[in-house]
mmCIF file of C-alpha atoms in Angstrom:
data_model
loop_
_atom_site.group_PDB
_atom_site.id
_atom_site.type_symbol
_atom_site.label_atom_id
_atom_site.label_comp_id
_atom_site.label_asym_id
_atom_site.label_seq_id
_atom_site.Cartn_x
_atom_site.Cartn_y
_atom_site.Cartn_z
ATOM 1 C CA MET A 298 153.044 263.117 187.440
ATOM 2 C CA ARG A 299 155.322 264.508 184.757
ATOM 3 C CA ARG A 300 157.426 266.330 187.361
ATOM 4 C CA PHE A 301 157.660 263.149 189.415
ATOM 5 C CA LEU A 302 158.963 261.109 186.476
ATOM 6 C CA THR A 303 161.452 263.838 185.540
ATOM 7 C CA VAL A 304 162.913 263.943 189.047
ATOM 8 C CA LEU A 305 162.925 260.147 189.291
ATOM 9 C CA PHE A 306 164.840 259.940 186.019
ATOM 10 C CA ALA A 307 167.313 262.608 187.195
ATOM 11 C CA VAL A 308 167.942 260.789 190.494
ATOM 12 C CA CYS A 309 168.485 257.449 188.746
ATOM 13 C CA ALA A 310 170.809 259.058 186.187
ATOM 14 C CA ALA A 311 172.844 260.731 188.946
ATOM 15 C CA LEU A 312 173.192 257.423 190.793
ATOM 16 C CA ALA A 313 174.176 255.579 187.612
ATOM 17 C CA LEU A 314 176.808 258.173 186.678
ATOM 18 C CA GLY A 315 178.304 258.026 190.174
ATOM 19 C CA VAL A 316 178.929 254.291 189.959
ATOM 20 C CA ALA A 317 182.425 253.394 188.780
ATOM 21 C CA PRO A 318 183.000 250.216 186.789
ATOM 22 C CA ALA A 319 183.933 247.258 188.956
ATOM 23 C CA SER A 320 187.627 246.451 189.087
ATOM 24 C CA ALA A 321 188.097 242.719 188.921
ATOM 25 C CA HIS A 322 190.213 240.931 191.472
ATOM 26 C CA ASN A 323 193.336 239.160 190.338
ATOM 27 C CA VAL A 324 192.615 235.544 189.443
ATOM 28 C CA LEU A 325 195.026 232.634 189.637
ATOM 29 C CA THR A 326 195.394 231.375 186.051
ATOM 30 C CA GLY A 327 197.948 228.635 186.649
ATOM 31 C CA SER A 328 200.486 227.186 189.029
ATOM 32 C CA ASP A 329 203.612 225.066 189.038
ATOM 33 C CA PRO A 330 203.163 222.705 190.811
ATOM 34 C CA GLU A 331 199.584 222.236 189.681
ATOM 35 C CA ASP A 332 196.909 221.514 192.267
ATOM 36 C CA GLY A 333 196.941 217.775 193.023
ATOM 37 C CA ALA A 334 200.378 217.114 191.444
ATOM 38 C CA ARG A 335 202.618 214.280 192.716
ATOM 39 C CA PHE A 336 206.436 214.464 192.932
ATOM 40 C CA SER A 337 209.121 211.977 193.958
ATOM 41 C CA ALA A 338 211.048 214.875 195.576
ATOM 42 C CA MET A 339 210.200 218.410 196.678
ATOM 43 C CA PRO A 340 210.323 220.829 193.694
ATOM 44 C CA GLY A 341 212.764 223.730 194.060
ATOM 45 C CA HIS A 342 210.178 226.465 193.687
ATOM 46 C CA ALA A 343 206.484 227.178 193.202
ATOM 47 C CA THR A 344 205.179 229.632 190.607
ATOM 48 C CA LEU A 345 201.709 231.152 190.914
ATOM 49 C CA SER A 346 200.534 232.918 187.739
ATOM 50 C CA PHE A 347 197.781 235.559 187.861
ATOM 51 C CA ASP A 348 195.770 237.349 185.180
ATOM 52 C CA GLN A 349 197.077 240.785 186.237
ATOM 53 C CA SER A 350 200.325 242.142 187.620
ATOM 54 C CA VAL A 351 200.933 241.495 191.312
ATOM 55 C CA ARG A 352 202.142 244.045 193.871
ATOM 56 C CA ALA A 353 205.399 242.625 195.232
ATOM 57 C CA ASP A 354 205.195 244.353 198.604
ATOM 58 C CA PHE A 355 201.969 242.498 199.512
ATOM 59 C CA ALA A 356 202.596 239.006 198.083
ATOM 60 C CA GLN A 357 202.746 236.297 200.755
ATOM 61 C CA VAL A 358 203.135 232.540 200.342
ATOM 62 C CA ALA A 359 203.221 229.875 203.055
ATOM 63 C CA LEU A 360 203.822 226.128 202.937
ATOM 64 C CA THR A 361 201.978 223.719 205.232
ATOM 65 C CA SER A 362 203.829 220.413 205.695
ATOM 66 C CA PRO A 363 202.240 216.999 206.362
ATOM 67 C CA GLY A 364 202.739 217.518 210.118
ATOM 68 C CA GLY A 365 200.770 220.777 210.034
ATOM 69 C CA VAL A 366 203.797 223.040 210.390
ATOM 70 C CA VAL A 367 203.332 226.291 208.477
ATOM 71 C CA ALA A 368 206.374 228.064 207.035
ATOM 72 C CA LYS A 369 206.346 231.482 205.405
ATOM 73 C CA LEU A 370 208.273 231.264 202.133
ATOM 74 C CA THR A 371 210.609 233.736 200.479
ATOM 75 C CA VAL A 372 208.942 235.146 197.361
ATOM 76 C CA ARG A 373 209.787 237.303 194.392
ATOM 77 C CA VAL A 374 207.363 238.803 191.899
ATOM 78 C CA ALA A 375 207.891 238.994 188.139
ATOM 79 C CA ASP A 376 204.945 240.798 186.475
ATOM 80 C CA ASN A 377 201.988 238.382 186.864
ATOM 81 C CA ASP A 378 203.989 235.605 188.563
ATOM 82 C CA VAL A 379 204.728 235.050 192.237
ATOM 83 C CA ILE A 380 207.699 232.696 192.651
ATOM 84 C CA ALA A 381 208.302 231.075 196.041
ATOM 85 C CA THR A 382 211.401 229.136 197.028
ATOM 86 C CA LEU A 383 210.476 225.738 198.498
ATOM 87 C CA PRO A 384 212.680 223.910 201.040
ATOM 88 C CA ALA A 385 215.374 221.712 199.454
ATOM 89 C CA SER A 386 214.368 218.583 201.309
ATOM 90 C CA ALA A 387 211.088 217.472 202.756
ATOM 91 C CA ALA A 388 209.316 214.477 204.234
ATOM 92 C CA PRO A 389 206.911 212.557 202.033
ATOM 93 C CA GLY A 390 203.277 213.523 202.354
ATOM 94 C CA ASP A 391 200.718 216.121 201.387
ATOM 95 C CA TYR A 392 201.747 219.785 201.219
ATOM 96 C CA VAL A 393 199.622 222.897 200.801
ATOM 97 C CA ILE A 394 200.834 226.186 199.357
ATOM 98 C CA GLY A 395 198.676 229.036 200.647
ATOM 99 C CA TYR A 396 198.919 232.489 199.110
ATOM 100 C CA GLN A 397 197.634 236.003 199.625
ATOM 101 C CA ILE A 398 198.191 238.860 197.212
ATOM 102 C CA LEU A 399 196.708 242.330 196.921
ATOM 103 C CA SER A 400 194.585 242.941 193.820
ATOM 104 C CA ASN A 401 195.024 246.087 191.809
ATOM 105 C CA ASP A 402 191.645 247.229 193.185
ATOM 106 C CA GLY A 403 192.987 246.933 196.748
ATOM 107 C CA HIS A 404 191.266 243.725 197.850
ATOM 108 C CA PRO A 405 193.228 240.729 199.127
ATOM 109 C CA VAL A 406 193.027 237.539 197.086
ATOM 110 C CA THR A 407 193.746 234.235 198.835
ATOM 111 C CA GLY A 408 193.871 230.633 197.766
ATOM 112 C CA LYS A 409 195.727 227.367 198.092
ATOM 113 C CA ILE A 410 197.356 224.669 195.965
ATOM 114 C CA GLY A 411 197.904 221.119 197.205
ATOM 115 C CA PHE A 412 200.539 218.644 196.068
ATOM 116 C CA THR A 413 202.121 215.403 197.280
ATOM 117 C CA VAL A 414 205.755 214.394 197.726
ATOM 118 C CA THR A 415 206.126 210.597 197.490
ATOM 119 C CA GLY A 416 209.931 210.230 197.931
ATOM 120 C CA ALA A 417 211.911 209.021 200.948
ATOM 121 C CA ALA A 418 211.963 211.170 204.088
ATOM 122 C CA SER A 419 214.890 213.480 204.651
ATOM 123 C CA ALA A 420 216.478 214.523 207.933
ATOM 124 C CA ALA A 421 215.888 218.266 207.498
ATOM 125 C CA PRO A 422 212.427 219.479 208.554
ATOM 126 C CA VAL A 423 210.675 222.411 206.912
ATOM 127 C CA ALA A 424 211.822 225.498 208.839
ATOM 128 C CA PRO A 425 209.704 228.650 209.019
ATOM 129 C CA GLN A 426 211.290 231.882 207.834
ATOM 130 C CA SER A 427 209.055 234.334 209.655
ATOM 131 C CA PRO A 428 209.906 236.534 212.639
ATOM 132 C CA ALA A 429 206.253 236.188 213.674
ATOM 133 C CA ALA A 430 206.753 232.497 214.391
ATOM 134 C CA GLN A 431 205.826 231.088 217.787
ATOM 135 C CA ALA A 432 207.357 227.966 219.360
ATOM 136 C CA SER A 433 204.925 225.137 220.007
ATOM 137 C CA PRO A 434 205.218 222.603 222.836
ATOM 138 C CA ALA A 435 206.483 219.872 220.482
ATOM 139 C CA GLY A 436 209.445 222.026 219.459
ATOM 140 C CA THR A 437 208.061 222.730 216.000
ATOM 141 C CA VAL A 438 207.370 226.243 214.860
ATOM 142 C CA ALA A 439 204.055 227.536 213.566
ATOM 143 C CA VAL A 440 203.401 230.804 211.772
ATOM 144 C CA SER A 441 200.204 232.763 212.190
ATOM 145 C CA SER A 442 197.817 232.369 209.288
ATOM 146 C CA VAL A 443 197.007 235.004 206.687
ATOM 147 C CA PRO A 444 194.020 237.238 207.612
ATOM 148 C CA PRO A 445 190.722 236.512 205.813
ATOM 149 C CA ALA A 446 189.710 238.542 202.780
ATOM 150 C CA ASN A 447 187.212 241.396 203.023
ATOM 151 C CA ASN A 448 183.728 240.144 202.155
ATOM 152 C CA GLY A 449 182.593 243.392 200.475
ATOM 153 C CA GLY A 450 179.942 244.302 203.061
ATOM 154 C CA TRP A 451 180.534 248.010 202.404
ATOM 155 C CA VAL A 452 179.050 247.580 198.912
ATOM 156 C CA TRP A 453 175.741 246.397 200.390
ATOM 157 C CA GLY A 454 175.719 249.350 202.784
ATOM 158 C CA LEU A 455 176.272 251.748 199.895
ATOM 159 C CA LEU A 456 173.466 250.094 197.938
ATOM 160 C CA VAL A 457 171.018 250.397 200.858
ATOM 161 C CA ALA A 458 171.979 254.057 201.369
ATOM 162 C CA ALA A 459 171.402 254.792 197.653
ATOM 163 C CA LEU A 460 167.988 253.107 197.753
ATOM 164 C CA LEU A 461 166.968 255.047 200.861
ATOM 165 C CA LEU A 462 168.105 258.311 199.288
ATOM 166 C CA SER A 463 166.149 257.505 196.128
ATOM 167 C CA GLY A 464 163.035 256.724 198.155
ATOM 168 C CA LEU A 465 163.356 260.014 200.033
ATOM 169 C CA GLY A 466 163.691 261.923 196.761
ATOM 170 C CA ILE A 467 160.617 260.224 195.339
ATOM 171 C CA ARG A 468 158.615 261.053 198.458
ATOM 172 C CA VAL A 469 159.626 264.725 198.324
ATOM 173 C CA VAL A 470 158.671 264.974 194.659
ATOM 174 C CA ALA A 471 155.347 263.223 195.256
ATOM 175 C CA ARG A 472 154.451 265.641 198.075
ATOM 176 C CA GLN A 473 155.242 268.683 195.956
ATOM 177 C CA GLY A 474 152.626 267.638 193.421
ATOM 178 C CA ARG A 475 149.799 267.664 196.037
ATOM 179 C CA PRO A 476 148.048 270.847 197.051
ATOM 180 C CA ALA A 477 148.801 271.973 200.605
ATOM 181 C CA LYS A 478 146.139 271.628 203.298
ATOM 182 C CA GLY A 479 143.877 274.608 203.388
ATOM 183 C CA GLU A 480 144.275 275.481 199.711
ATOM 184 C CA GLY A 481 141.073 275.442 197.777
ATOM 185 C CA ALA A 482 140.417 272.942 195.102
#
């Protein structure tokens, strides 16, 4: 029994030492416009502030207009802030800013902010700025949506594998403590 507990402790210690601390995903800490804000005219830009620095090469922001047209926006990154240029004129209605960034730990972080423009309609529609845009039958342009974030299923697989390996080690140790068949007692 003593040997069994020693090996069990060694296996658990090895598994615990092999686990790295979890890297937290970036978290949106604030935005301008704030979620649910109301404006008489379209603001000139949107700023999304995160708790950690953002990788500029993977930051994406899109604007969905009241008619459902999605436009990829031009963005720049300044440390923890992603700044997107909004169209100069826009029709009144509800708008949604969708974003996707890449966390420092390599996982995509997505979210959305909604706001309302209450002013008079303008003649210029929101125009997409993406080469991936596809023309729709109504003559508007829609941009493909951002892919969904990884759900972390690999972590569960790793956990199951570690548990199975631990169980196998325990079984081997338990068998070594028993006398073999045919040996006298």
